[in-house]
C-alpha cells in the first residue's frame, strides 16, 4: 500500500521500555548540554576579563574627552 500525499498516518504506540529509554537519553542529553554551556561560559568569562582590564587601562591612560560648547546664534 502506497502512501497518498496529505494522508494522515496515526503514530505507532510507544512501549513502556521505549518511553523509559527516551527519558534516560533525554536526561543524559540535557546534562551534556548543561556541561557544554558551563564550559562555554567559563571560556567566555576567562577571555573577557583580560580584555576588560586592557580596555580600562587604555581608557585611564587617555585624557578625558571634553565636549565642545556650541555658541548660540544671534
Tab-separated table of C-alpha atoms in Angstrom:
chain	number	residue	atom	x	y	z
A	1	UNK	CA	0.000	0.000	0.000
A	2	UNK	CA	1.489	3.338	-1.031
A	3	UNK	CA	1.156	6.494	0.955
A	4	UNK	CA	-1.003	9.194	-0.602
A	5	UNK	CA	0.285	12.779	-0.109
A	6	UNK	CA	-1.659	14.559	2.607
A	7	UNK	CA	-2.886	11.313	4.137
A	8	UNK	CA	-2.616	11.207	7.933
A	9	UNK	CA	-0.960	8.168	9.417
A	10	UNK	CA	-1.535	7.676	13.152
A	11	UNK	CA	1.648	7.390	15.218
A	12	UNK	CA	2.750	3.967	16.375
A	13	UNK	CA	2.116	3.319	20.068
A	14	UNK	CA	5.238	3.598	22.210
A	15	UNK	CA	6.058	0.769	24.568
A	16	UNK	CA	6.936	1.348	28.195
A	17	UNK	CA	10.549	0.307	27.530
A	18	UNK	CA	10.845	2.856	24.710
A	19	UNK	CA	9.433	5.599	26.961
A	20	UNK	CA	11.925	4.762	29.703
A	21	UNK	CA	14.808	4.692	27.208
A	22	UNK	CA	13.796	8.055	25.731
A	23	UNK	CA	13.516	9.519	29.226
A	24	UNK	CA	17.006	8.292	30.154
A	25	UNK	CA	18.563	9.568	26.923
A	26	UNK	CA	16.766	12.907	27.253
A	27	UNK	CA	18.209	13.350	30.741
A	28	UNK	CA	21.730	12.464	29.548
A	29	UNK	CA	21.421	14.892	26.634
A	30	UNK	CA	20.262	17.646	28.987
A	31	UNK	CA	23.198	17.058	31.337
A	32	UNK	CA	25.610	17.098	28.393
A	33	UNK	CA	24.119	20.345	27.087
A	34	UNK	CA	24.380	21.988	30.516
A	35	UNK	CA	28.017	20.901	30.831
A	36	UNK	CA	28.831	22.304	27.391
A	37	UNK	CA	27.075	25.556	28.292
A	38	UNK	CA	29.047	25.890	31.537
A	39	UNK	CA	32.330	25.268	29.705
A	40	UNK	CA	31.450	27.905	27.107
A	41	UNK	CA	30.518	30.427	29.816
A	42	UNK	CA	33.800	29.841	31.678
A	43	UNK	CA	35.793	30.281	28.458
A	44	UNK	CA	33.891	33.470	27.637
A	45	UNK	CA	34.482	34.859	31.119
A	46	UNK	CA	38.177	33.931	31.049
A	47	UNK	CA	38.552	35.724	27.711
A	48	UNK	CA	36.515	38.755	28.758
A	49	UNK	CA	38.384	39.582	31.972
A	50	UNK	CA	41.794	40.379	30.371
A	51	UNK	CA	40.099	42.321	27.587
A	52	UNK	CA	38.148	44.361	30.123
A	53	UNK	CA	41.307	45.094	32.141
A	54	UNK	CA	43.115	46.155	28.960
A	55	UNK	CA	40.260	48.460	27.959
A	56	UNK	CA	40.065	50.066	31.393
A	57	UNK	CA	43.840	50.651	31.422
A	58	UNK	CA	43.678	52.183	27.946
A	59	UNK	CA	40.789	54.456	28.955
A	60	UNK	CA	42.612	55.534	32.125
A	61	UNK	CA	45.706	56.468	30.093
A	62	UNK	CA	43.761	58.679	27.667
A	63	UNK	CA	42.953	62.248	28.626
A	64	UNK	CA	39.254	62.807	29.291
A	65	UNK	CA	37.257	63.940	26.295
A	66	UNK	CA	35.521	67.263	26.770
A	67	UNK	CA	32.531	68.261	24.727
A	68	UNK	CA	32.720	71.496	22.767
A	69	UNK	CA	30.170	74.069	23.779
A	70	UNK	CA	28.063	75.358	20.944
A	71	UNK	CA	27.614	79.089	20.857
A	72	UNK	CA	24.013	80.118	20.332
A	73	UNK	CA	23.302	82.061	17.135
A	74	UNK	CA	22.090	85.628	17.447
